[in-house]
Amino acid sequence: MKTLRLAIATSLAAAFVVFAQTPAEAYPVSSCSIGVSDTTPSDGEDFTVTVTATPSEGGTDFTAEYDGQSDSGSGTSFTTEFEAVAGQDLVTATATREQQTVSCSTTIDVDGDDDGDEDGDGDGDGDGDEDGDGDGDGDNGGLLPNSGGERLAWLIIGAMLVLVGGGVYMASRQRDA
């Protein structure tokens, strides 16, 4: 029995050593949002666009476009300036990290027309949650925030290993008593 416990303890220690040496990976981007400094600029006036990605991490590549004007950069967020053009209301952007690209857009009101962004959060969908998906819940499409998103299976497997290990430990303590 002691040999079995020693084998289990050695296996667990080896697993911890292997996983501890695994380099940390950035989470893939799940959504992006655009904020503008002025939602009603005059024709020819400059306005600032800030693009952010969720989850917010360094090393994210951003591209923002408006009326043939384009700018790009990288970091945790990206800010650029565009010149407002009458009749051109759509600002688009992309955020890329971990080989995953998401896009987002918002509208501005250069000519005074209604842009559909009643809540003023800058995502153009009028639901107030800034995730741009139009559903009003801000849930990032079912991904757990800051937990690895699509790596949810690994999170569950890890939790199960902890529970099984605890059960084995408790069973061995009861046998020794």
Short mmCIF file of N, CA and C in Angstrom, two decimals:
data_model
loop_
_atom_site.label_atom_id
_atom_site.label_comp_id
_atom_site.label_asym_id
_atom_site.label_seq_id
_atom_site.Cartn_x
_atom_site.Cartn_y
_atom_site.Cartn_z
N MET A 1 0.81 -1.19 0.00
CA MET A 1 0.00 0.00 0.00
C MET A 1 0.86 1.25 0.00
N LYS A 2 1.95 1.20 0.79
CA LYS A 2 2.84 2.36 0.83
C LYS A 2 3.50 2.56 -0.53
N THR A 3 3.75 1.47 -1.25
CA THR A 3 4.35 1.57 -2.58
C THR A 3 3.40 2.27 -3.55
N LEU A 4 2.11 1.96 -3.44
CA LEU A 4 1.11 2.60 -4.29
C LEU A 4 1.04 4.11 -4.00
N ARG A 5 1.02 4.46 -2.71
CA ARG A 5 0.99 5.89 -2.36
C ARG A 5 2.25 6.60 -2.85
N LEU A 6 3.39 5.95 -2.74
CA LEU A 6 4.63 6.55 -3.21
C LEU A 6 4.59 6.73 -4.72
N ALA A 7 4.05 5.76 -5.44
CA ALA A 7 3.94 5.86 -6.90
C ALA A 7 3.02 7.00 -7.30
N ILE A 8 1.89 7.15 -6.59
CA ILE A 8 0.94 8.23 -6.90
C ILE A 8 1.58 9.58 -6.59
N ALA A 9 2.24 9.69 -5.45
CA ALA A 9 2.87 10.96 -5.08
C ALA A 9 3.96 11.33 -6.08
N THR A 10 4.74 10.35 -6.52
CA THR A 10 5.79 10.61 -7.50
C THR A 10 5.20 11.04 -8.83
N SER A 11 4.12 10.40 -9.24
CA SER A 11 3.46 10.78 -10.49
C SER A 11 2.92 12.21 -10.42
N LEU A 12 2.30 12.56 -9.32
CA LEU A 12 1.78 13.92 -9.15
C LEU A 12 2.92 14.95 -9.14
N ALA A 13 4.00 14.63 -8.45
CA ALA A 13 5.14 15.55 -8.42
C ALA A 13 5.73 15.73 -9.82
N ALA A 14 5.83 14.65 -10.58
CA ALA A 14 6.34 14.74 -11.95
C ALA A 14 5.42 15.58 -12.82
N ALA A 15 4.11 15.42 -12.65
CA ALA A 15 3.15 16.21 -13.43
C ALA A 15 3.29 17.69 -13.10
N PHE A 16 3.44 18.03 -11.82
CA PHE A 16 3.61 19.43 -11.44
C PHE A 16 4.89 20.01 -12.04
N VAL A 17 5.97 19.23 -12.07
CA VAL A 17 7.23 19.71 -12.64
C VAL A 17 7.06 19.98 -14.13
N VAL A 18 6.39 19.09 -14.83
CA VAL A 18 6.18 19.25 -16.27
C VAL A 18 5.32 20.48 -16.55
N PHE A 19 4.21 20.61 -15.82
CA PHE A 19 3.32 21.73 -16.08
C PHE A 19 3.92 23.05 -15.63
N ALA A 20 4.75 23.05 -14.59
CA ALA A 20 5.37 24.28 -14.12
C ALA A 20 6.36 24.82 -15.14
N GLN A 21 6.94 23.96 -15.96
CA GLN A 21 7.91 24.40 -16.96
C GLN A 21 7.26 24.80 -18.27
N THR A 22 5.97 24.58 -18.41
CA THR A 22 5.27 24.96 -19.62
C THR A 22 5.15 26.48 -19.65
N PRO A 23 5.59 27.12 -20.74
CA PRO A 23 5.51 28.59 -20.79
C PRO A 23 4.07 29.06 -20.80
N ALA A 24 3.84 30.19 -20.17
CA ALA A 24 2.50 30.78 -20.15
C ALA A 24 2.14 31.28 -21.54
N GLU A 25 0.91 31.08 -21.93
CA GLU A 25 0.43 31.55 -23.22
C GLU A 25 -0.55 32.69 -23.02
N ALA A 26 -0.54 33.60 -23.96
CA ALA A 26 -1.53 34.67 -23.93
C ALA A 26 -2.88 34.10 -24.35
N TYR A 27 -3.92 34.67 -23.81
CA TYR A 27 -5.25 34.24 -24.18
C TYR A 27 -5.59 34.80 -25.56
N PRO A 28 -6.28 34.04 -26.39
CA PRO A 28 -6.68 34.60 -27.68
C PRO A 28 -7.72 35.69 -27.47
N VAL A 29 -7.75 36.62 -28.38
CA VAL A 29 -8.69 37.73 -28.28
C VAL A 29 -10.10 37.21 -28.57
N SER A 30 -11.09 37.63 -27.76
CA SER A 30 -12.45 37.15 -27.96
C SER A 30 -13.37 38.24 -28.52
N SER A 31 -13.04 39.50 -28.29
CA SER A 31 -13.84 40.59 -28.85
C SER A 31 -13.03 41.88 -28.83
N CYS A 32 -13.50 42.86 -29.56
CA CYS A 32 -12.87 44.18 -29.53
C CYS A 32 -13.94 45.24 -29.47
N SER A 33 -13.55 46.42 -29.04
CA SER A 33 -14.49 47.55 -28.99
C SER A 33 -13.76 48.82 -29.42
N ILE A 34 -14.53 49.76 -29.91
CA ILE A 34 -13.99 51.03 -30.40
C ILE A 34 -14.61 52.17 -29.61
N GLY A 35 -13.79 53.06 -29.13
CA GLY A 35 -14.25 54.28 -28.50
C GLY A 35 -13.78 55.47 -29.33
N VAL A 36 -14.61 56.47 -29.48
CA VAL A 36 -14.22 57.66 -30.24
C VAL A 36 -14.32 58.89 -29.34
N SER A 37 -13.42 59.86 -29.58
CA SER A 37 -13.38 61.06 -28.76
C SER A 37 -14.58 61.97 -29.02
N ASP A 38 -15.11 61.92 -30.24
CA ASP A 38 -16.22 62.80 -30.60
C ASP A 38 -17.12 62.03 -31.55
N THR A 39 -18.33 61.71 -31.13
CA THR A 39 -19.24 60.95 -31.98
C THR A 39 -19.94 61.82 -33.01
N THR A 40 -19.77 63.15 -32.92
CA THR A 40 -20.38 64.07 -33.89
C THR A 40 -19.36 65.11 -34.37
N PRO A 41 -18.26 64.66 -34.99
CA PRO A 41 -17.28 65.65 -35.46
C PRO A 41 -17.79 66.38 -36.70
N SER A 42 -17.26 67.57 -36.93
CA SER A 42 -17.58 68.32 -38.14
C SER A 42 -16.71 67.82 -39.28
N ASP A 43 -17.17 68.04 -40.50
CA ASP A 43 -16.41 67.65 -41.68
C ASP A 43 -15.02 68.30 -41.63
N GLY A 44 -13.98 67.50 -41.78
CA GLY A 44 -12.60 68.00 -41.76
C GLY A 44 -11.98 68.04 -40.39
N GLU A 45 -12.75 67.83 -39.35
CA GLU A 45 -12.24 67.86 -37.98
C GLU A 45 -11.62 66.52 -37.62
N ASP A 46 -10.53 66.52 -36.84
CA ASP A 46 -9.90 65.29 -36.39
C ASP A 46 -10.63 64.72 -35.19
N PHE A 47 -10.72 63.40 -35.12
CA PHE A 47 -11.27 62.72 -33.96
C PHE A 47 -10.38 61.54 -33.62
N THR A 48 -10.34 61.16 -32.36
CA THR A 48 -9.47 60.09 -31.88
C THR A 48 -10.26 58.79 -31.75
N VAL A 49 -9.64 57.71 -32.18
CA VAL A 49 -10.23 56.38 -32.10
C VAL A 49 -9.35 55.53 -31.19
N THR A 50 -9.95 54.86 -30.20
CA THR A 50 -9.22 53.95 -29.33
C THR A 50 -9.85 52.56 -29.47
N VAL A 51 -9.01 51.58 -29.80
CA VAL A 51 -9.46 50.20 -29.98
C VAL A 51 -8.90 49.37 -28.82
N THR A 52 -9.76 48.60 -28.18
CA THR A 52 -9.33 47.70 -27.11
C THR A 52 -9.82 46.29 -27.40
N ALA A 53 -9.08 45.32 -26.88
CA ALA A 53 -9.43 43.91 -27.08
C ALA A 53 -9.76 43.29 -25.73
N THR A 54 -10.59 42.26 -25.76
CA THR A 54 -10.94 41.51 -24.55
C THR A 54 -10.51 40.06 -24.76
N PRO A 55 -9.78 39.47 -23.83
CA PRO A 55 -9.18 40.06 -22.65
C PRO A 55 -8.02 40.98 -23.02
N SER A 56 -7.77 41.96 -22.18
CA SER A 56 -6.75 42.97 -22.44
C SER A 56 -5.37 42.42 -22.09
N GLU A 57 -4.53 42.22 -23.10
CA GLU A 57 -3.17 41.72 -22.90
C GLU A 57 -2.26 42.39 -23.91
N GLY A 58 -0.99 42.51 -23.54
CA GLY A 58 0.01 43.06 -24.45
C GLY A 58 0.22 42.14 -25.63
N GLY A 59 0.82 42.65 -26.67
CA GLY A 59 1.11 41.84 -27.85
C GLY A 59 -0.07 41.68 -28.79
N THR A 60 -1.11 42.46 -28.60
CA THR A 60 -2.26 42.42 -29.49
C THR A 60 -2.00 43.36 -30.66
N ASP A 61 -2.21 42.90 -31.89
CA ASP A 61 -2.05 43.73 -33.08
C ASP A 61 -3.39 44.33 -33.46
N PHE A 62 -3.41 45.65 -33.68
CA PHE A 62 -4.63 46.37 -34.00
C PHE A 62 -4.50 47.05 -35.35
N THR A 63 -5.62 47.13 -36.07
CA THR A 63 -5.73 47.92 -37.30
C THR A 63 -7.06 48.66 -37.24
N ALA A 64 -7.02 49.97 -37.51
CA ALA A 64 -8.24 50.78 -37.54
C ALA A 64 -8.34 51.45 -38.90
N GLU A 65 -9.56 51.51 -39.45
CA GLU A 65 -9.78 52.09 -40.77
C GLU A 65 -11.00 53.01 -40.76
N TYR A 66 -10.89 54.10 -41.54
CA TYR A 66 -12.01 55.03 -41.71
C TYR A 66 -11.82 55.75 -43.02
N ASP A 67 -12.78 55.64 -43.92
CA ASP A 67 -12.79 56.36 -45.19
C ASP A 67 -11.45 56.27 -45.93
N GLY A 68 -10.91 55.09 -46.09
CA GLY A 68 -9.65 54.92 -46.81
C GLY A 68 -8.42 55.25 -45.98
N GLN A 69 -8.59 55.83 -44.81
CA GLN A 69 -7.49 56.09 -43.90
C GLN A 69 -7.30 54.85 -43.04
N SER A 70 -6.05 54.48 -42.81
CA SER A 70 -5.78 53.28 -42.03
C SER A 70 -4.56 53.51 -41.15
N ASP A 71 -4.57 52.89 -39.98
CA ASP A 71 -3.42 52.95 -39.08
C ASP A 71 -3.39 51.65 -38.29
N SER A 72 -2.20 51.26 -37.86
CA SER A 72 -2.08 50.02 -37.10
C SER A 72 -1.01 50.16 -36.04
N GLY A 73 -1.06 49.26 -35.06
CA GLY A 73 -0.09 49.24 -33.98
C GLY A 73 -0.34 48.03 -33.10
N SER A 74 0.41 47.93 -32.02
CA SER A 74 0.22 46.79 -31.12
C SER A 74 0.39 47.25 -29.68
N GLY A 75 -0.09 46.45 -28.75
CA GLY A 75 -0.03 46.73 -27.33
C GLY A 75 -1.26 46.19 -26.63
N THR A 76 -1.63 46.78 -25.51
CA THR A 76 -2.85 46.38 -24.81
C THR A 76 -4.07 47.10 -25.38
N SER A 77 -3.85 48.27 -25.97
CA SER A 77 -4.89 48.99 -26.70
C SER A 77 -4.20 49.83 -27.75
N PHE A 78 -4.98 50.47 -28.61
CA PHE A 78 -4.41 51.23 -29.72
C PHE A 78 -5.22 52.50 -29.94
N THR A 79 -4.52 53.63 -30.07
CA THR A 79 -5.18 54.91 -30.28
C THR A 79 -4.60 55.56 -31.53
N THR A 80 -5.48 56.12 -32.36
CA THR A 80 -5.07 56.82 -33.58
C THR A 80 -6.04 57.97 -33.84
N GLU A 81 -5.72 58.79 -34.83
CA GLU A 81 -6.56 59.93 -35.18
C GLU A 81 -6.93 59.87 -36.65
N PHE A 82 -8.19 60.21 -36.95
CA PHE A 82 -8.66 60.28 -38.33
C PHE A 82 -9.31 61.64 -38.56
N GLU A 83 -9.39 62.02 -39.82
CA GLU A 83 -10.08 63.25 -40.20
C GLU A 83 -11.48 62.91 -40.66
N ALA A 84 -12.49 63.55 -40.06
CA ALA A 84 -13.89 63.28 -40.37
C ALA A 84 -14.20 63.71 -41.80
N VAL A 85 -14.98 62.87 -42.50
CA VAL A 85 -15.39 63.14 -43.87
C VAL A 85 -16.91 63.07 -43.93
N ALA A 86 -17.54 64.11 -44.47
CA ALA A 86 -18.99 64.15 -44.57
C ALA A 86 -19.49 62.94 -45.35
N GLY A 87 -20.52 62.28 -44.82
CA GLY A 87 -21.11 61.12 -45.49
C GLY A 87 -20.43 59.81 -45.15
N GLN A 88 -19.32 59.85 -44.44
CA GLN A 88 -18.60 58.63 -44.06
C GLN A 88 -18.76 58.43 -42.56
N ASP A 89 -19.55 57.44 -42.18
CA ASP A 89 -19.91 57.27 -40.77
C ASP A 89 -19.29 56.04 -40.10
N LEU A 90 -18.75 55.09 -40.85
CA LEU A 90 -18.33 53.81 -40.28
C LEU A 90 -16.83 53.79 -39.98
N VAL A 91 -16.49 53.43 -38.73
CA VAL A 91 -15.12 53.20 -38.30
C VAL A 91 -15.01 51.71 -38.01
N THR A 92 -14.03 51.03 -38.62
CA THR A 92 -13.86 49.60 -38.40
C THR A 92 -12.48 49.33 -37.81
N ALA A 93 -12.35 48.20 -37.13
CA ALA A 93 -11.07 47.83 -36.54
C ALA A 93 -10.98 46.31 -36.43
N THR A 94 -9.75 45.83 -36.34
CA THR A 94 -9.50 44.41 -36.06
C THR A 94 -8.49 44.31 -34.93
N ALA A 95 -8.58 43.24 -34.16
CA ALA A 95 -7.63 42.94 -33.10
C ALA A 95 -7.19 41.49 -33.30
N THR A 96 -5.88 41.25 -33.29
CA THR A 96 -5.34 39.91 -33.54
C THR A 96 -4.37 39.53 -32.43
N ARG A 97 -4.55 38.31 -31.89
CA ARG A 97 -3.62 37.75 -30.91
C ARG A 97 -3.79 36.24 -30.94
N GLU A 98 -2.68 35.53 -30.81
CA GLU A 98 -2.72 34.06 -30.81
C GLU A 98 -3.42 33.51 -32.06
N GLN A 99 -3.10 34.06 -33.21
CA GLN A 99 -3.66 33.66 -34.50
C GLN A 99 -5.18 33.74 -34.57
N GLN A 100 -5.78 34.56 -33.73
CA GLN A 100 -7.22 34.77 -33.78
C GLN A 100 -7.48 36.25 -34.00
N THR A 101 -8.30 36.55 -35.00
CA THR A 101 -8.64 37.92 -35.34
C THR A 101 -10.14 38.15 -35.16
N VAL A 102 -10.48 39.24 -34.50
CA VAL A 102 -11.87 39.65 -34.37
C VAL A 102 -11.99 41.07 -34.91
N SER A 103 -13.16 41.39 -35.39
CA SER A 103 -13.37 42.74 -35.91
C SER A 103 -14.51 43.41 -35.15
N CYS A 104 -14.49 44.73 -35.19
CA CYS A 104 -15.55 45.51 -34.55
C CYS A 104 -15.71 46.80 -35.34
N SER A 105 -16.82 47.45 -35.13
CA SER A 105 -17.06 48.71 -35.83
C SER A 105 -17.96 49.59 -34.99
N THR A 106 -17.95 50.86 -35.31
CA THR A 106 -18.86 51.81 -34.69
C THR A 106 -19.14 52.91 -35.71
N THR A 107 -20.16 53.66 -35.46
CA THR A 107 -20.50 54.75 -36.38
C THR A 107 -20.35 56.09 -35.68
N ILE A 108 -20.02 57.10 -36.48
CA ILE A 108 -19.98 58.47 -35.99
C ILE A 108 -20.98 59.26 -36.80
N ASP A 109 -21.35 60.42 -36.33
CA ASP A 109 -22.39 61.23 -36.96
C ASP A 109 -21.78 62.52 -37.52
N VAL A 110 -21.15 62.40 -38.69
CA VAL A 110 -20.50 63.57 -39.30
C VAL A 110 -21.53 64.54 -39.83
N ASP A 111 -22.61 64.02 -40.43
CA ASP A 111 -23.62 64.89 -41.03
C ASP A 111 -24.79 65.18 -40.11
N GLY A 112 -24.77 64.69 -38.88
CA GLY A 112 -25.87 64.90 -37.96
C GLY A 112 -26.95 63.84 -38.07
N ASP A 113 -26.71 62.73 -38.83
CA ASP A 113 -27.71 61.67 -38.92
C ASP A 113 -27.63 60.77 -37.70
N ASP A 114 -28.70 60.03 -37.41
CA ASP A 114 -28.76 59.16 -36.25
C ASP A 114 -27.86 57.95 -36.48
N ASP A 115 -26.94 57.72 -35.56
CA ASP A 115 -25.98 56.62 -35.72
C ASP A 115 -26.40 55.32 -35.06
N GLY A 116 -27.52 55.29 -34.35
CA GLY A 116 -27.99 54.05 -33.73
C GLY A 116 -27.27 53.70 -32.44
N ASP A 117 -26.44 54.59 -31.92
CA ASP A 117 -25.71 54.29 -30.70
C ASP A 117 -26.31 55.09 -29.55
N GLU A 118 -27.54 54.75 -29.19
CA GLU A 118 -28.28 55.51 -28.20
C GLU A 118 -27.62 55.49 -26.84
N ASP A 119 -26.86 54.45 -26.52
CA ASP A 119 -26.31 54.34 -25.18
C ASP A 119 -24.96 55.03 -25.03
N GLY A 120 -24.33 55.47 -26.12
CA GLY A 120 -23.08 56.22 -26.05
C GLY A 120 -21.86 55.40 -25.68
N ASP A 121 -21.93 54.04 -25.77
CA ASP A 121 -20.76 53.25 -25.41
C ASP A 121 -19.79 53.09 -26.57
N GLY A 122 -20.14 53.56 -27.74
CA GLY A 122 -19.21 53.56 -28.86
C GLY A 122 -19.21 52.30 -29.70
N ASP A 123 -20.02 51.28 -29.35
CA ASP A 123 -19.98 50.07 -30.15
C ASP A 123 -21.04 50.06 -31.26
N GLY A 124 -21.94 51.03 -31.27
CA GLY A 124 -22.89 51.17 -32.36
C GLY A 124 -24.08 50.25 -32.30
N ASP A 125 -24.15 49.34 -31.31
CA ASP A 125 -25.29 48.42 -31.28
C ASP A 125 -26.38 48.86 -30.32
N GLY A 126 -26.14 49.89 -29.50
CA GLY A 126 -27.18 50.46 -28.64
C GLY A 126 -27.58 49.63 -27.45
N ASP A 127 -26.79 48.59 -27.09
CA ASP A 127 -27.21 47.75 -25.98
C ASP A 127 -26.47 48.04 -24.67
N GLY A 128 -25.46 48.91 -24.68
CA GLY A 128 -24.81 49.35 -23.46
C GLY A 128 -23.77 48.43 -22.88
N ASP A 129 -23.38 47.33 -23.56
CA ASP A 129 -22.42 46.43 -22.95
C ASP A 129 -21.02 46.48 -23.55
N GLU A 130 -20.79 47.28 -24.54
CA GLU A 130 -19.50 47.51 -25.18
C GLU A 130 -18.87 46.27 -25.81
N ASP A 131 -19.57 45.13 -25.91
CA ASP A 131 -18.95 44.00 -26.57
C ASP A 131 -19.31 43.92 -28.05
N GLY A 132 -20.21 44.77 -28.52
CA GLY A 132 -20.50 44.87 -29.94
C GLY A 132 -21.30 43.72 -30.52
N ASP A 133 -21.74 42.76 -29.71
CA ASP A 133 -22.48 41.64 -30.29
C ASP A 133 -23.99 41.87 -30.30
N GLY A 134 -24.46 42.97 -29.71
CA GLY A 134 -25.87 43.34 -29.79
C GLY A 134 -26.79 42.61 -28.85
N ASP A 135 -26.26 41.74 -27.96
CA ASP A 135 -27.17 40.99 -27.11
C ASP A 135 -27.36 41.59 -25.72
N GLY A 136 -26.62 42.63 -25.36
CA GLY A 136 -26.84 43.35 -24.12
C GLY A 136 -26.30 42.70 -22.87
N ASP A 137 -25.66 41.51 -22.97
CA ASP A 137 -25.22 40.86 -21.74
C ASP A 137 -23.72 40.96 -21.50
N GLY A 138 -22.93 41.33 -22.47
CA GLY A 138 -21.50 41.51 -22.29
C GLY A 138 -20.78 40.24 -21.89
N ASP A 139 -21.25 39.07 -22.36
CA ASP A 139 -20.71 37.80 -21.87
C ASP A 139 -19.57 37.22 -22.69
N ASN A 140 -19.04 37.92 -23.66
CA ASN A 140 -17.90 37.44 -24.45
C ASN A 140 -18.19 36.13 -25.16
N GLY A 141 -19.41 35.90 -25.56
CA GLY A 141 -19.73 34.72 -26.35
C GLY A 141 -19.61 33.41 -25.59
N GLY A 142 -19.80 33.39 -24.30
CA GLY A 142 -19.75 32.14 -23.55
C GLY A 142 -18.39 31.79 -23.00
N LEU A 143 -17.36 32.59 -23.27
CA LEU A 143 -16.03 32.29 -22.75
C LEU A 143 -15.90 32.84 -21.33
N LEU A 144 -15.23 32.11 -20.47
CA LEU A 144 -15.01 32.59 -19.12
C LEU A 144 -14.01 33.73 -19.16
N PRO A 145 -14.25 34.85 -18.49
CA PRO A 145 -13.31 35.95 -18.51
C PRO A 145 -12.01 35.60 -17.80
N ASN A 146 -10.90 35.86 -18.45
CA ASN A 146 -9.55 35.68 -17.89
C ASN A 146 -9.29 34.27 -17.37
N SER A 147 -9.88 33.27 -18.00
CA SER A 147 -9.65 31.90 -17.56
C SER A 147 -9.12 31.02 -18.69
N GLY A 148 -8.80 31.59 -19.82
CA GLY A 148 -8.28 30.79 -20.91
C GLY A 148 -9.28 30.60 -22.02
N GLY A 149 -10.53 31.01 -21.83
CA GLY A 149 -11.52 30.96 -22.89
C GLY A 149 -11.70 29.57 -23.44
N GLU A 150 -11.18 29.34 -24.63
CA GLU A 150 -11.36 28.06 -25.30
C GLU A 150 -10.61 26.93 -24.61
N ARG A 151 -9.79 27.22 -23.64
CA ARG A 151 -9.07 26.20 -22.89
C ARG A 151 -9.84 25.78 -21.64
N LEU A 152 -11.14 25.94 -21.67
CA LEU A 152 -12.00 25.57 -20.55
C LEU A 152 -11.85 24.09 -20.21
N ALA A 153 -11.66 23.24 -21.21
CA ALA A 153 -11.51 21.81 -20.96
C ALA A 153 -10.32 21.53 -20.05
N TRP A 154 -9.21 22.24 -20.25
CA TRP A 154 -8.03 22.05 -19.40
C TRP A 154 -8.32 22.50 -17.97
N LEU A 155 -9.11 23.55 -17.83
CA LEU A 155 -9.49 24.03 -16.50
C LEU A 155 -10.32 22.97 -15.78
N ILE A 156 -11.23 22.34 -16.47
CA ILE A 156 -12.07 21.30 -15.88
C ILE A 156 -11.24 20.06 -15.54
N ILE A 157 -10.34 19.67 -16.44
CA ILE A 157 -9.47 18.51 -16.19
C ILE A 157 -8.62 18.75 -14.95
N GLY A 158 -8.06 19.94 -14.81
CA GLY A 158 -7.25 20.28 -13.64
C GLY A 158 -8.05 20.19 -12.36
N ALA A 159 -9.28 20.70 -12.39
CA ALA A 159 -10.13 20.63 -11.20
C ALA A 159 -10.46 19.18 -10.85
N MET A 160 -10.69 18.37 -11.87
CA MET A 160 -10.98 16.95 -11.61
C MET A 160 -9.77 16.25 -11.01
N LEU A 161 -8.56 16.57 -11.50
CA LEU A 161 -7.36 15.96 -10.93
C LEU A 161 -7.19 16.33 -9.47
N VAL A 162 -7.48 17.57 -9.12
CA VAL A 162 -7.38 17.98 -7.72
C VAL A 162 -8.38 17.20 -6.87
N LEU A 163 -9.61 17.06 -7.36
CA LEU A 163 -10.62 16.31 -6.60
C LEU A 163 -10.24 14.84 -6.45
N VAL A 164 -9.77 14.22 -7.51
CA VAL A 164 -9.39 12.80 -7.43
C VAL A 164 -8.20 12.63 -6.50
N GLY A 165 -7.23 13.52 -6.59
CA GLY A 165 -6.07 13.44 -5.70
C GLY A 165 -6.47 13.60 -4.25
N GLY A 166 -7.38 14.52 -3.98
CA GLY A 166 -7.88 14.70 -2.62
C GLY A 166 -8.60 13.46 -2.12
N GLY A 167 -9.39 12.84 -2.99
CA GLY A 167 -10.10 11.62 -2.62
C GLY A 167 -9.15 10.48 -2.30
N VAL A 168 -8.10 10.34 -3.12
CA VAL A 168 -7.09 9.29 -2.87
C VAL A 168 -6.40 9.54 -1.55
N TYR A 169 -6.07 10.77 -1.28
CA TYR A 169 -5.40 11.12 -0.03
C TYR A 169 -6.29 10.80 1.17
N MET A 170 -7.56 11.20 1.10
CA MET A 170 -8.49 10.94 2.20
C MET A 170 -8.69 9.44 2.42
N ALA A 171 -8.78 8.68 1.33
CA ALA A 171 -8.97 7.24 1.46
C ALA A 171 -7.76 6.60 2.11
N SER A 172 -6.56 7.06 1.78
CA SER A 172 -5.36 6.49 2.38
C SER A 172 -5.26 6.85 3.86
N ARG A 173 -5.73 8.02 4.26
CA ARG A 173 -5.71 8.42 5.67
C ARG A 173 -6.68 7.57 6.48
N GLN A 174 -7.82 7.21 5.88
CA GLN A 174 -8.79 6.41 6.59
C GLN A 174 -8.29 4.99 6.80
N ARG A 175 -7.54 4.46 5.84
CA ARG A 175 -7.00 3.10 5.95
C ARG A 175 -5.92 3.04 7.02
N ASP A 176 -5.13 4.13 7.15
CA ASP A 176 -4.05 4.14 8.13
C ASP A 176 -4.56 4.29 9.57
N ALA A 177 -5.77 4.82 9.70
CA ALA A 177 -6.30 5.09 11.05
C ALA A 177 -6.87 3.85 11.71
#
